[in-house]
Amino acid sequence: HPTIRHYIMSAGYAARLSEYPNKGTVGLPESFDSKRQLKLKLARLAEWVRDNPRLVILTGAGISTSAGLADFRGPRGVWTLEKQQKRKRKRPASSTEPDFAGRKEKSEVDSAKSMDFSRAQPTLTHRAITKLANAGKLKYCITQNVDGLHRRAGLSRDDHCCLHGCAFTEKCKSCFSEFFRDMDVGGMSFRETGNHCDLCGGKLHDTLLDWEDPLPEDDFERAQQECDRADLVLCLGTSLRIEPAGSLPLRAKRFVIVNLQETPKDHDAAMVIKAPVDTVMDSLMRDLGYIDWKDECHPSIERKWTPPLKPS
C-alpha cells in the first residue's frame, strides 16, 4: 500500500465536462400514480420479479436524489437549471437595476455543477440492490451514475458496471485493475492521476467519460449480454435519453420503468411506475420477503478489483 496518494483538487463532475450545447430534453414535469394505481403496479412488479429468474437493473441519477445529489434532467436538475439560465441571458435587460434573481440562479447552477459526491451516502435503493445481488435474485446492475454510491453500498464490481465511469475509481493502464477511493480522484477522459497500481506498478488513470468518449468496451459488452439474457430489466430513476445506454432495456424480454418524468421508452415498456424509486424498492423488498434486511450489517466496500481474464 503506497504511503502517498496524489489527487487533483477538482471541480464537481458536471463542471469538469466539456461544453456540449445540445443536452437534449430537460425539465419535463413530474407526475405520480394514484394510490390505487401504485398499489396495483407494485403488486404486479413483485409478481414479475418473483416469476422471472433473470433480473437486471439499470440505474440513473434519480436513485441518488434522496442522498442529496441533484439529477440532470429533472425540474431542478443540473442541465435544466443551466438551460433556464441560458434562456434568461438571451432576454434583453428590462432595467438598470442589479439582477439579483439572475445571480441567484447562476449560484444554483454553479452549486449543482460542483456538488460533492464524497459526502453522499447510499440510499435505500442502493442498499436494496446490493441485498438482491448478494441474495442471488439480481443477476447484474448497470449504472449510468458516476457517484460511486453502488460501490459504497457494498455492491461488488463483479455484479455491476459503471458505463460512464466513476469519480472515485482509478484504473491501471497495464493490468486493468481498479481501485475505489474515498475521494474524487479528479480528471476526465482517462487522465493519469499520478498514482501507481498496488499490484503491478502500472500508471493509474481516472475512468470518467466526457461527452464524446466511447463507453468502456468490456463493460458495455457485458451490459448488452446481460440484457439479452434478462427476463426482466428494471429501470430505476433514469430518463433513458442518453445513448447507447438508454436502449439497453429494449434487448430484454420485458422491462419496467420507474421514473417520475416521461421517457422516450415509455411506450415500449411492459409497465411504467410513476413513484419515487425508494418507495418502489421498499415495497418490492417487503413483497419478496426481505422483512428485516435494513437492520442487517452493511457489506464492506470493495476497494480493489481485477477483471477476469478473457478466454484465449
PDB file of C-alpha atoms in Angstrom:
ATOM      1  CA  HIS A   1       0.000   0.000   0.000  1.00  0.00           C
ATOM      2  CA  PRO A   2       1.701   3.248  -1.127  1.00  0.00           C
ATOM      3  CA  THR A   3       2.352   5.814   1.572  1.00  0.00           C
ATOM      4  CA  ILE A   4       1.463   8.778  -0.651  1.00  0.00           C
ATOM      5  CA  ARG A   5      -1.544   9.269  -2.859  1.00  0.00           C
ATOM      6  CA  HIS A   6      -1.871  12.175  -5.265  1.00  0.00           C
ATOM      7  CA  TYR A   7      -5.296  13.571  -6.044  1.00  0.00           C
ATOM      8  CA  ILE A   8      -6.289  16.594  -8.038  1.00  0.00           C
ATOM      9  CA  MET A   9      -8.404  19.101  -6.151  1.00  0.00           C
ATOM     10  CA  SER A  10     -11.140  19.166  -8.727  1.00  0.00           C
ATOM     11  CA  ALA A  11     -14.417  20.809  -9.542  1.00  0.00           C
ATOM     12  CA  GLY A  12     -17.562  18.715  -9.457  1.00  0.00           C
ATOM     13  CA  TYR A  13     -18.218  16.160 -12.158  1.00  0.00           C
ATOM     14  CA  ALA A  14     -20.664  18.287 -14.178  1.00  0.00           C
ATOM     15  CA  ALA A  15     -18.327  21.277 -14.056  1.00  0.00           C
ATOM     16  CA  ARG A  16     -15.484  19.175 -15.493  1.00  0.00           C
ATOM     17  CA  LEU A  17     -17.463  18.033 -18.533  1.00  0.00           C
ATOM     18  CA  SER A  18     -16.596  19.843 -21.738  1.00  0.00           C
ATOM     19  CA  GLU A  19     -19.083  22.299 -23.217  1.00  0.00           C
ATOM     20  CA  TYR A  20     -21.825  20.434 -25.057  1.00  0.00           C
ATOM     21  CA  PRO A  21     -24.639  22.628 -26.400  1.00  0.00           C
ATOM     22  CA  ASN A  22     -27.302  20.026 -27.171  1.00  0.00           C
ATOM     23  CA  LYS A  23     -28.083  18.126 -23.997  1.00  0.00           C
ATOM     24  CA  GLY A  24     -31.499  17.053 -25.254  1.00  0.00           C
ATOM     25  CA  THR A  25     -34.837  17.185 -23.440  1.00  0.00           C
ATOM     26  CA  VAL A  26     -34.686  18.535 -19.885  1.00  0.00           C
ATOM     27  CA  GLY A  27     -37.093  19.831 -17.273  1.00  0.00           C
ATOM     28  CA  LEU A  28     -40.166  17.756 -18.149  1.00  0.00           C
ATOM     29  CA  PRO A  29     -42.885  17.840 -15.472  1.00  0.00           C
ATOM     30  CA  GLU A  30     -43.049  15.046 -12.935  1.00  0.00           C
ATOM     31  CA  SER A  31     -46.226  13.038 -12.394  1.00  0.00           C
ATOM     32  CA  PHE A  32     -47.311  10.497  -9.787  1.00  0.00           C
ATOM     33  CA  ASP A  33     -49.521   7.427  -9.934  1.00  0.00           C
ATOM     34  CA  SER A  34     -52.605   7.475  -7.748  1.00  0.00           C
ATOM     35  CA  LYS A  35     -52.533   5.340  -4.610  1.00  0.00           C
ATOM     36  CA  ARG A  36     -54.735   2.751  -6.285  1.00  0.00           C
ATOM     37  CA  GLN A  37     -52.633   2.677  -9.463  1.00  0.00           C
ATOM     38  CA  LEU A  38     -49.439   2.392  -7.454  1.00  0.00           C
ATOM     39  CA  LYS A  39     -50.743  -0.456  -5.308  1.00  0.00           C
ATOM     40  CA  LEU A  40     -51.720  -2.469  -8.372  1.00  0.00           C
ATOM     41  CA  LYS A  41     -48.439  -1.777 -10.146  1.00  0.00           C
ATOM     42  CA  LEU A  42     -46.308  -2.670  -7.122  1.00  0.00           C
ATOM     43  CA  ALA A  43     -48.123  -5.993  -6.753  1.00  0.00           C
ATOM     44  CA  ARG A  44     -47.578  -6.739 -10.433  1.00  0.00           C
ATOM     45  CA  LEU A  45     -43.890  -5.790 -10.216  1.00  0.00           C
ATOM     46  CA  ALA A  46     -43.322  -8.123  -7.258  1.00  0.00           C
ATOM     47  CA  GLU A  47     -45.047 -10.929  -9.155  1.00  0.00           C
ATOM     48  CA  TRP A  48     -42.877 -10.382 -12.221  1.00  0.00           C
ATOM     49  CA  VAL A  49     -39.661 -10.264 -10.168  1.00  0.00           C
ATOM     50  CA  ARG A  50     -40.633 -13.486  -8.335  1.00  0.00           C
ATOM     51  CA  ASP A  51     -41.560 -15.292 -11.540  1.00  0.00           C
ATOM     52  CA  ASN A  52     -38.615 -14.182 -13.692  1.00  0.00           C
ATOM     53  CA  PRO A  53     -35.290 -15.706 -12.654  1.00  0.00           C
ATOM     54  CA  ARG A  54     -33.014 -13.351 -14.608  1.00  0.00           C
ATOM     55  CA  LEU A  55     -33.403  -9.821 -13.221  1.00  0.00           C
ATOM     56  CA  VAL A  56     -31.177  -6.953 -14.398  1.00  0.00           C
ATOM     57  CA  ILE A  57     -31.376  -3.417 -13.019  1.00  0.00           C
ATOM     58  CA  LEU A  58     -30.422  -0.235 -14.896  1.00  0.00           C
ATOM     59  CA  THR A  59     -29.967   2.858 -12.728  1.00  0.00           C
ATOM     60  CA  GLY A  60     -29.747   6.597 -13.356  1.00  0.00           C
ATOM     61  CA  ALA A  61     -29.292   9.788 -11.371  1.00  0.00           C
ATOM     62  CA  GLY A  62     -32.829   9.601  -9.968  1.00  0.00           C
ATOM     63  CA  ILE A  63     -31.820   6.924  -7.471  1.00  0.00           C
ATOM     64  CA  SER A  64     -29.345   9.337  -5.825  1.00  0.00           C
ATOM     65  CA  THR A  65     -31.575  12.388  -5.351  1.00  0.00           C
ATOM     66  CA  SER A  66     -32.677  11.170  -1.907  1.00  0.00           C
ATOM     67  CA  ALA A  67     -28.973  11.173  -0.999  1.00  0.00           C
ATOM     68  CA  GLY A  68     -28.929  14.903  -1.652  1.00  0.00           C
ATOM     69  CA  LEU A  69     -27.424  14.772  -5.149  1.00  0.00           C
ATOM     70  CA  ALA A  70     -29.092  16.685  -7.963  1.00  0.00           C
ATOM     71  CA  ASP A  71     -30.154  14.771 -11.042  1.00  0.00           C
ATOM     72  CA  PHE A  72     -29.557  16.180 -14.521  1.00  0.00           C
ATOM     73  CA  ARG A  73     -32.894  16.416 -16.346  1.00  0.00           C
ATOM     74  CA  GLY A  74     -35.422  16.779 -13.520  1.00  0.00           C
ATOM     75  CA  PRO A  75     -37.289  20.023 -12.782  1.00  0.00           C
ATOM     76  CA  ARG A  76     -34.310  21.197 -10.671  1.00  0.00           C
ATOM     77  CA  GLY A  77     -31.685  19.126 -12.474  1.00  0.00           C
ATOM     78  CA  VAL A  78     -28.230  20.391 -13.439  1.00  0.00           C
ATOM     79  CA  TRP A  79     -28.932  20.658 -17.166  1.00  0.00           C
ATOM     80  CA  THR A  80     -32.445  22.017 -16.552  1.00  0.00           C
ATOM     81  CA  LEU A  81     -31.161  24.887 -14.410  1.00  0.00           C
ATOM     82  CA  GLU A  82     -28.377  25.542 -16.904  1.00  0.00           C
ATOM     83  CA  LYS A  83     -30.857  25.780 -19.785  1.00  0.00           C
ATOM     84  CA  GLN A  84     -33.124  28.134 -17.827  1.00  0.00           C
ATOM     85  CA  GLN A  85     -30.162  30.354 -17.045  1.00  0.00           C
ATOM     86  CA  LYS A  86     -29.049  30.497 -20.690  1.00  0.00           C
ATOM     87  CA  ARG A  87     -32.575  31.428 -21.828  1.00  0.00           C
ATOM     88  CA  LYS A  88     -32.725  34.329 -19.386  1.00  0.00           C
ATOM     89  CA  ARG A  89     -29.305  35.559 -20.528  1.00  0.00           C
ATOM     90  CA  LYS A  90     -30.648  35.944 -24.077  1.00  0.00           C
ATOM     91  CA  ARG A  91     -33.520  38.194 -22.967  1.00  0.00           C
ATOM     92  CA  PRO A  92     -32.852  41.955 -23.136  1.00  0.00           C
ATOM     93  CA  ALA A  93     -32.367  43.603 -19.762  1.00  0.00           C
ATOM     94  CA  SER A  94     -35.550  45.437 -18.728  1.00  0.00           C
ATOM     95  CA  SER A  95     -33.902  47.789 -16.263  1.00  0.00           C
ATOM     96  CA  THR A  96     -30.587  49.045 -14.975  1.00  0.00           C
ATOM     97  CA  GLU A  97     -31.277  47.519 -11.556  1.00  0.00           C
ATOM     98  CA  PRO A  98     -28.970  44.691 -10.373  1.00  0.00           C
ATOM     99  CA  ASP A  99     -30.243  41.277 -11.477  1.00  0.00           C
ATOM    100  CA  PHE A 100     -30.413  39.596  -8.073  1.00  0.00           C
ATOM    101  CA  ALA A 101     -32.653  36.790  -9.381  1.00  0.00           C
ATOM    102  CA  GLY A 102     -30.187  36.074 -12.180  1.00  0.00           C
ATOM    103  CA  ARG A 103     -27.299  35.961  -9.736  1.00  0.00           C
ATOM    104  CA  LYS A 104     -29.219  33.563  -7.510  1.00  0.00           C
ATOM    105  CA  GLU A 105     -29.977  31.295 -10.476  1.00  0.00           C
ATOM    106  CA  LYS A 106     -26.316  31.303 -11.553  1.00  0.00           C
ATOM    107  CA  SER A 107     -25.362  30.390  -7.994  1.00  0.00           C
ATOM    108  CA  GLU A 108     -27.809  27.462  -8.088  1.00  0.00           C
ATOM    109  CA  VAL A 109     -26.328  26.194 -11.364  1.00  0.00           C
ATOM    110  CA  ASP A 110     -22.758  26.550 -10.092  1.00  0.00           C
ATOM    111  CA  SER A 111     -23.693  24.783  -6.856  1.00  0.00           C
ATOM    112  CA  ALA A 112     -25.348  21.897  -8.722  1.00  0.00           C
ATOM    113  CA  LYS A 113     -22.384  21.510 -11.045  1.00  0.00           C
ATOM    114  CA  SER A 114     -19.874  21.454  -8.185  1.00  0.00           C
ATOM    115  CA  MET A 115     -21.791  19.083  -5.868  1.00  0.00           C
ATOM    116  CA  ASP A 116     -19.520  16.920  -3.731  1.00  0.00           C
ATOM    117  CA  PHE A 117     -20.310  13.234  -4.273  1.00  0.00           C
ATOM    118  CA  SER A 118     -17.984  12.190  -1.441  1.00  0.00           C
ATOM    119  CA  ARG A 119     -20.422  13.420   1.228  1.00  0.00           C
ATOM    120  CA  ALA A 120     -23.353  11.399  -0.095  1.00  0.00           C
ATOM    121  CA  GLN A 121     -24.410   8.121   1.481  1.00  0.00           C
ATOM    122  CA  PRO A 122     -26.145   5.199  -0.258  1.00  0.00           C
ATOM    123  CA  THR A 123     -29.918   5.395  -0.373  1.00  0.00           C
ATOM    124  CA  LEU A 124     -32.460   2.691   0.400  1.00  0.00           C
ATOM    125  CA  THR A 125     -32.452   1.830  -3.311  1.00  0.00           C
ATOM    126  CA  HIS A 126     -28.670   1.396  -3.447  1.00  0.00           C
ATOM    127  CA  ARG A 127     -28.763  -0.882  -0.398  1.00  0.00           C
ATOM    128  CA  ALA A 128     -31.730  -2.867  -1.726  1.00  0.00           C
ATOM    129  CA  ILE A 129     -29.889  -3.518  -4.993  1.00  0.00           C
ATOM    130  CA  THR A 130     -26.879  -4.818  -3.067  1.00  0.00           C
ATOM    131  CA  LYS A 131     -29.126  -7.075  -0.982  1.00  0.00           C
ATOM    132  CA  LEU A 132     -30.801  -8.512  -4.084  1.00  0.00           C
ATOM    133  CA  ALA A 133     -27.429  -9.159  -5.718  1.00  0.00           C
ATOM    134  CA  ASN A 134     -25.984 -10.852  -2.632  1.00  0.00           C
ATOM    135  CA  ALA A 135     -29.147 -12.951  -2.279  1.00  0.00           C
ATOM    136  CA  GLY A 136     -28.752 -14.159  -5.865  1.00  0.00           C
ATOM    137  CA  LYS A 137     -32.005 -12.543  -7.018  1.00  0.00           C
ATOM    138  CA  LEU A 138     -30.324  -9.831  -9.100  1.00  0.00           C
ATOM    139  CA  LYS A 139     -28.068 -11.069 -11.888  1.00  0.00           C
ATOM    140  CA  TYR A 140     -26.476  -7.732 -12.796  1.00  0.00           C
ATOM    141  CA  CYS A 141     -26.731  -3.983 -12.252  1.00  0.00           C
ATOM    142  CA  ILE A 142     -25.851  -1.457 -14.950  1.00  0.00           C
ATOM    143  CA  THR A 143     -25.437   2.133 -13.804  1.00  0.00           C
ATOM    144  CA  GLN A 144     -25.029   5.392 -15.675  1.00  0.00           C
ATOM    145  CA  ASN A 145     -24.092   7.120 -12.416  1.00  0.00           C
ATOM    146  CA  VAL A 146     -20.580   8.285 -11.587  1.00  0.00           C
ATOM    147  CA  ASP A 147     -21.230   8.967  -7.874  1.00  0.00           C
ATOM    148  CA  GLY A 148     -19.818   5.671  -6.546  1.00  0.00           C
ATOM    149  CA  LEU A 149     -22.852   5.006  -4.331  1.00  0.00           C
ATOM    150  CA  HIS A 150     -23.373   1.466  -5.598  1.00  0.00           C
ATOM    151  CA  ARG A 151     -19.832   0.663  -4.525  1.00  0.00           C
ATOM    152  CA  ARG A 152     -20.293   2.448  -1.181  1.00  0.00           C
ATOM    153  CA  ALA A 153     -23.382   0.287  -0.612  1.00  0.00           C
ATOM    154  CA  GLY A 154     -21.168  -2.794  -0.833  1.00  0.00           C
ATOM    155  CA  LEU A 155     -22.135  -3.897  -4.344  1.00  0.00           C
ATOM    156  CA  SER A 156     -19.306  -5.944  -5.821  1.00  0.00           C
ATOM    157  CA  ARG A 157     -17.784  -4.783  -9.076  1.00  0.00           C
ATOM    158  CA  ASP A 158     -18.417  -8.337 -10.313  1.00  0.00           C
ATOM    159  CA  ASP A 159     -22.127  -7.579 -10.022  1.00  0.00           C
ATOM    160  CA  HIS A 160     -22.236  -4.181 -11.710  1.00  0.00           C
ATOM    161  CA  CYS A 161     -20.633  -1.853 -14.220  1.00  0.00           C
ATOM    162  CA  CYS A 162     -20.385   1.943 -14.408  1.00  0.00           C
ATOM    163  CA  LEU A 163     -20.916   2.722 -18.084  1.00  0.00           C
ATOM    164  CA  HIS A 164     -19.981   6.390 -17.719  1.00  0.00           C
ATOM    165  CA  GLY A 165     -17.142   5.832 -15.253  1.00  0.00           C
ATOM    166  CA  CYS A 166     -16.830   6.595 -11.546  1.00  0.00           C
ATOM    167  CA  ALA A 167     -15.444   9.718  -9.900  1.00  0.00           C
ATOM    168  CA  PHE A 168     -13.809   7.620  -7.158  1.00  0.00           C
ATOM    169  CA  THR A 169     -12.198   4.915  -9.286  1.00  0.00           C
ATOM    170  CA  GLU A 170      -8.665   4.761 -10.667  1.00  0.00           C
ATOM    171  CA  LYS A 171      -7.763   2.138 -13.248  1.00  0.00           C
ATOM    172  CA  CYS A 172      -4.392   0.639 -14.111  1.00  0.00           C
ATOM    173  CA  LYS A 173      -3.242   1.062 -17.712  1.00  0.00           C
ATOM    174  CA  SER A 174      -1.236  -2.151 -17.510  1.00  0.00           C
ATOM    175  CA  CYS A 175      -3.257  -4.823 -15.658  1.00  0.00           C
ATOM    176  CA  PHE A 176      -6.651  -3.011 -15.794  1.00  0.00           C
ATOM    177  CA  SER A 177      -7.205  -3.418 -12.040  1.00  0.00           C
ATOM    178  CA  GLU A 178      -9.465  -0.821 -10.428  1.00  0.00           C
ATOM    179  CA  PHE A 179      -9.077   0.962  -7.097  1.00  0.00           C
ATOM    180  CA  PHE A 180     -12.004   2.614  -5.329  1.00  0.00           C
ATOM    181  CA  ARG A 181     -11.098   5.680  -3.218  1.00  0.00           C
ATOM    182  CA  ASP A 182     -12.876   7.755  -0.584  1.00  0.00           C
ATOM    183  CA  MET A 183     -12.341  10.977  -2.520  1.00  0.00           C
ATOM    184  CA  ASP A 184     -12.857  12.117  -6.078  1.00  0.00           C
ATOM    185  CA  VAL A 185      -9.693  11.212  -7.990  1.00  0.00           C
ATOM    186  CA  GLY A 186     -10.114  14.186 -10.333  1.00  0.00           C
ATOM    187  CA  GLY A 187      -9.633  14.310 -14.055  1.00  0.00           C
ATOM    188  CA  MET A 188     -11.778  13.403 -17.026  1.00  0.00           C
ATOM    189  CA  SER A 189     -11.274  11.301 -20.151  1.00  0.00           C
ATOM    190  CA  PHE A 190      -8.758   8.858 -18.632  1.00  0.00           C
ATOM    191  CA  ARG A 191      -6.098  11.307 -17.465  1.00  0.00           C
ATOM    192  CA  GLU A 192      -3.260   9.898 -15.389  1.00  0.00           C
ATOM    193  CA  THR A 193      -3.741  10.631 -11.699  1.00  0.00           C
ATOM    194  CA  GLY A 194      -0.067  10.416 -10.679  1.00  0.00           C
ATOM    195  CA  ASN A 195      -0.629   7.224  -8.702  1.00  0.00           C
ATOM    196  CA  HIS A 196       0.601   3.709  -9.419  1.00  0.00           C
ATOM    197  CA  CYS A 197      -1.014   0.289  -9.253  1.00  0.00           C
ATOM    198  CA  ASP A 198      -0.617  -1.619  -5.973  1.00  0.00           C
ATOM    199  CA  LEU A 199      -0.492  -4.883  -7.920  1.00  0.00           C
ATOM    200  CA  CYS A 200       1.803  -4.291 -10.901  1.00  0.00           C
ATOM    201  CA  GLY A 201       3.175  -0.768 -10.516  1.00  0.00           C
ATOM    202  CA  GLY A 202       1.444   0.491 -13.668  1.00  0.00           C
ATOM    203  CA  LYS A 203       0.183   4.044 -14.046  1.00  0.00           C
ATOM    204  CA  LEU A 204      -3.362   4.782 -12.872  1.00  0.00           C
ATOM    205  CA  HIS A 205      -5.885   6.966 -14.676  1.00  0.00           C
ATOM    206  CA  ASP A 206      -9.391   8.248 -13.992  1.00  0.00           C
ATOM    207  CA  THR A 207     -12.387   6.441 -15.506  1.00  0.00           C
ATOM    208  CA  LEU A 208     -14.806   9.318 -16.212  1.00  0.00           C
ATOM    209  CA  LEU A 209     -16.247   9.707 -19.682  1.00  0.00           C
ATOM    210  CA  ASP A 210     -16.630  13.097 -21.320  1.00  0.00           C
ATOM    211  CA  TRP A 211     -19.462  13.654 -23.808  1.00  0.00           C
ATOM    212  CA  GLU A 212     -17.747  12.172 -26.857  1.00  0.00           C
ATOM    213  CA  ASP A 213     -15.762   9.414 -25.135  1.00  0.00           C
ATOM    214  CA  PRO A 214     -16.642   5.820 -26.067  1.00  0.00           C
ATOM    215  CA  LEU A 215     -18.165   3.550 -23.435  1.00  0.00           C
ATOM    216  CA  PRO A 216     -15.792   1.034 -21.808  1.00  0.00           C
ATOM    217  CA  GLU A 217     -15.833  -1.826 -24.291  1.00  0.00           C
ATOM    218  CA  ASP A 218     -15.805  -4.773 -21.878  1.00  0.00           C
ATOM    219  CA  ASP A 219     -18.442  -3.263 -19.579  1.00  0.00           C
ATOM    220  CA  PHE A 220     -20.766  -2.336 -22.420  1.00  0.00           C
ATOM    221  CA  GLU A 221     -20.401  -5.793 -23.939  1.00  0.00           C
ATOM    222  CA  ARG A 222     -21.276  -7.362 -20.577  1.00  0.00           C
ATOM    223  CA  ALA A 223     -24.241  -4.991 -20.183  1.00  0.00           C
ATOM    224  CA  GLN A 224     -25.581  -5.993 -23.603  1.00  0.00           C
ATOM    225  CA  GLN A 225     -25.154  -9.687 -22.852  1.00  0.00           C
ATOM    226  CA  GLU A 226     -26.918  -9.408 -19.503  1.00  0.00           C
ATOM    227  CA  CYS A 227     -29.853  -7.525 -21.068  1.00  0.00           C
ATOM    228  CA  ASP A 228     -30.057 -10.075 -23.893  1.00  0.00           C
ATOM    229  CA  ARG A 229     -30.445 -12.860 -21.327  1.00  0.00           C
ATOM    230  CA  ALA A 230     -32.691 -10.910 -18.967  1.00  0.00           C
ATOM    231  CA  ASP A 231     -36.282 -11.944 -18.325  1.00  0.00           C
ATOM    232  CA  LEU A 232     -36.855  -8.531 -16.772  1.00  0.00           C
ATOM    233  CA  VAL A 233     -34.916  -5.259 -16.743  1.00  0.00           C
ATOM    234  CA  LEU A 234     -35.945  -2.823 -14.019  1.00  0.00           C
ATOM    235  CA  CYS A 235     -35.049   0.768 -14.963  1.00  0.00           C
ATOM    236  CA  LEU A 236     -34.737   2.956 -11.877  1.00  0.00           C
ATOM    237  CA  GLY A 237     -34.500   6.756 -11.909  1.00  0.00           C
ATOM    238  CA  THR A 238     -33.259   7.108 -15.469  1.00  0.00           C
ATOM    239  CA  SER A 239     -34.637   9.257 -18.269  1.00  0.00           C
ATOM    240  CA  LEU A 240     -33.321   6.718 -20.819  1.00  0.00           C
ATOM    241  CA  ARG A 241     -32.260   9.635 -23.023  1.00  0.00           C
ATOM    242  CA  ILE A 242     -28.504   9.026 -23.117  1.00  0.00           C
ATOM    243  CA  GLU A 243     -27.495   6.517 -25.772  1.00  0.00           C
ATOM    244  CA  PRO A 244     -26.455   3.811 -26.157  1.00  0.00           C
ATOM    245  CA  ALA A 245     -27.297   3.002 -22.516  1.00  0.00           C
ATOM    246  CA  GLY A 246     -30.881   4.198 -22.942  1.00  0.00           C
ATOM    247  CA  SER A 247     -31.690   1.441 -25.440  1.00  0.00           C
ATOM    248  CA  LEU A 248     -30.289  -1.447 -23.402  1.00  0.00           C
ATOM    249  CA  PRO A 249     -33.695  -2.376 -21.866  1.00  0.00           C
ATOM    250  CA  LEU A 250     -35.101  -2.979 -25.364  1.00  0.00           C
ATOM    251  CA  ARG A 251     -32.896  -6.070 -25.612  1.00  0.00           C
ATOM    252  CA  ALA A 252     -34.666  -7.834 -22.726  1.00  0.00           C
ATOM    253  CA  LYS A 253     -37.830  -9.926 -22.843  1.00  0.00           C
ATOM    254  CA  ARG A 254     -39.601  -7.301 -20.730  1.00  0.00           C
ATOM    255  CA  PHE A 255     -38.697  -4.083 -18.952  1.00  0.00           C
ATOM    256  CA  VAL A 256     -40.278  -1.830 -16.351  1.00  0.00           C
ATOM    257  CA  ILE A 257     -39.559   1.883 -15.915  1.00  0.00           C
ATOM    258  CA  VAL A 258     -39.682   3.612 -12.519  1.00  0.00           C
ATOM    259  CA  ASN A 259     -39.359   7.336 -13.195  1.00  0.00           C
ATOM    260  CA  LEU A 260     -41.391  10.455 -12.406  1.00  0.00           C
ATOM    261  CA  GLN A 261     -40.804  12.009 -15.830  1.00  0.00           C
ATOM    262  CA  GLU A 262     -41.824  10.720 -19.233  1.00  0.00           C
ATOM    263  CA  THR A 263     -39.091   8.808 -21.086  1.00  0.00           C
ATOM    264  CA  PRO A 264     -38.734   8.032 -24.805  1.00  0.00           C
ATOM    265  CA  LYS A 265     -39.082   4.320 -23.986  1.00  0.00           C
ATOM    266  CA  ASP A 266     -42.395   4.512 -22.081  1.00  0.00           C
ATOM    267  CA  HIS A 267     -44.424   3.079 -24.951  1.00  0.00           C
ATOM    268  CA  ASP A 268     -42.093   0.076 -25.252  1.00  0.00           C
ATOM    269  CA  ALA A 269     -42.143  -0.756 -21.533  1.00  0.00           C
ATOM    270  CA  ALA A 270     -44.313  -3.503 -20.058  1.00  0.00           C
ATOM    271  CA  MET A 271     -45.148  -1.075 -17.232  1.00  0.00           C
ATOM    272  CA  VAL A 272     -44.274   2.461 -16.158  1.00  0.00           C
ATOM    273  CA  ILE A 273     -44.394   3.281 -12.456  1.00  0.00           C
ATOM    274  CA  LYS A 274     -44.638   6.953 -11.517  1.00  0.00           C
ATOM    275  CA  ALA A 275     -43.365   6.948  -7.939  1.00  0.00           C
ATOM    276  CA  PRO A 276     -40.134   7.665  -6.036  1.00  0.00           C
ATOM    277  CA  VAL A 277     -37.657   4.819  -6.506  1.00  0.00           C
ATOM    278  CA  ASP A 278     -37.131   4.387  -2.747  1.00  0.00           C
ATOM    279  CA  THR A 279     -40.883   3.871  -2.302  1.00  0.00           C
ATOM    280  CA  VAL A 280     -40.953   1.259  -5.046  1.00  0.00           C
ATOM    281  CA  MET A 281     -37.886  -0.632  -3.824  1.00  0.00           C
ATOM    282  CA  ASP A 282     -39.049  -0.588  -0.199  1.00  0.00           C
ATOM    283  CA  SER A 283     -42.336  -2.178  -1.269  1.00  0.00           C
ATOM    284  CA  LEU A 284     -40.616  -4.677  -3.559  1.00  0.00           C
ATOM    285  CA  MET A 285     -38.274  -5.857  -0.811  1.00  0.00           C
ATOM    286  CA  ARG A 286     -41.199  -6.456   1.563  1.00  0.00           C
ATOM    287  CA  ASP A 287     -43.162  -8.302  -1.103  1.00  0.00           C
ATOM    288  CA  LEU A 288     -40.154 -10.526  -1.821  1.00  0.00           C
ATOM    289  CA  GLY A 289     -39.957 -11.494   1.844  1.00  0.00           C
ATOM    290  CA  TYR A 290     -36.980  -9.364   2.922  1.00  0.00           C
ATOM    291  CA  ILE A 291     -38.553  -8.014   6.088  1.00  0.00           C
ATOM    292  CA  ASP A 292     -35.607  -7.078   8.330  1.00  0.00           C
ATOM    293  CA  TRP A 293     -32.999  -6.514   5.625  1.00  0.00           C
ATOM    294  CA  LYS A 294     -32.494  -2.841   6.544  1.00  0.00           C
ATOM    295  CA  ASP A 295     -31.314  -3.879  10.031  1.00  0.00           C
ATOM    296  CA  GLU A 296     -28.573  -6.126   8.662  1.00  0.00           C
ATOM    297  CA  CYS A 297     -24.924  -5.039   8.704  1.00  0.00           C
ATOM    298  CA  HIS A 298     -23.930  -3.297   5.507  1.00  0.00           C
ATOM    299  CA  PRO A 299     -21.450  -5.200   3.329  1.00  0.00           C
ATOM    300  CA  SER A 300     -17.931  -3.768   3.292  1.00  0.00           C
ATOM    301  CA  ILE A 301     -16.747  -1.624   0.390  1.00  0.00           C
ATOM    302  CA  GLU A 302     -14.738  -3.486  -2.234  1.00  0.00           C
ATOM    303  CA  ARG A 303     -11.566  -1.434  -2.666  1.00  0.00           C
ATOM    304  CA  LYS A 304      -9.675  -3.413  -5.315  1.00  0.00           C
ATOM    305  CA  TRP A 305     -10.988  -5.290  -8.312  1.00  0.00           C
ATOM    306  CA  THR A 306      -9.249  -7.052 -11.162  1.00  0.00           C
ATOM    307  CA  PRO A 307     -11.314  -8.032 -14.214  1.00  0.00           C
ATOM    308  CA  PRO A 308     -11.476 -11.728 -15.004  1.00  0.00           C
ATOM    309  CA  LEU A 309      -9.198 -12.967 -17.764  1.00  0.00           C
ATOM    310  CA  LYS A 310     -10.845 -13.387 -21.117  1.00  0.00           C
ATOM    311  CA  PRO A 311     -10.627 -16.883 -22.564  1.00  0.00           C
ATOM    312  CA  SER A 312      -7.934 -17.038 -25.247  1.00  0.00           C
TER     313      SER A 312
END
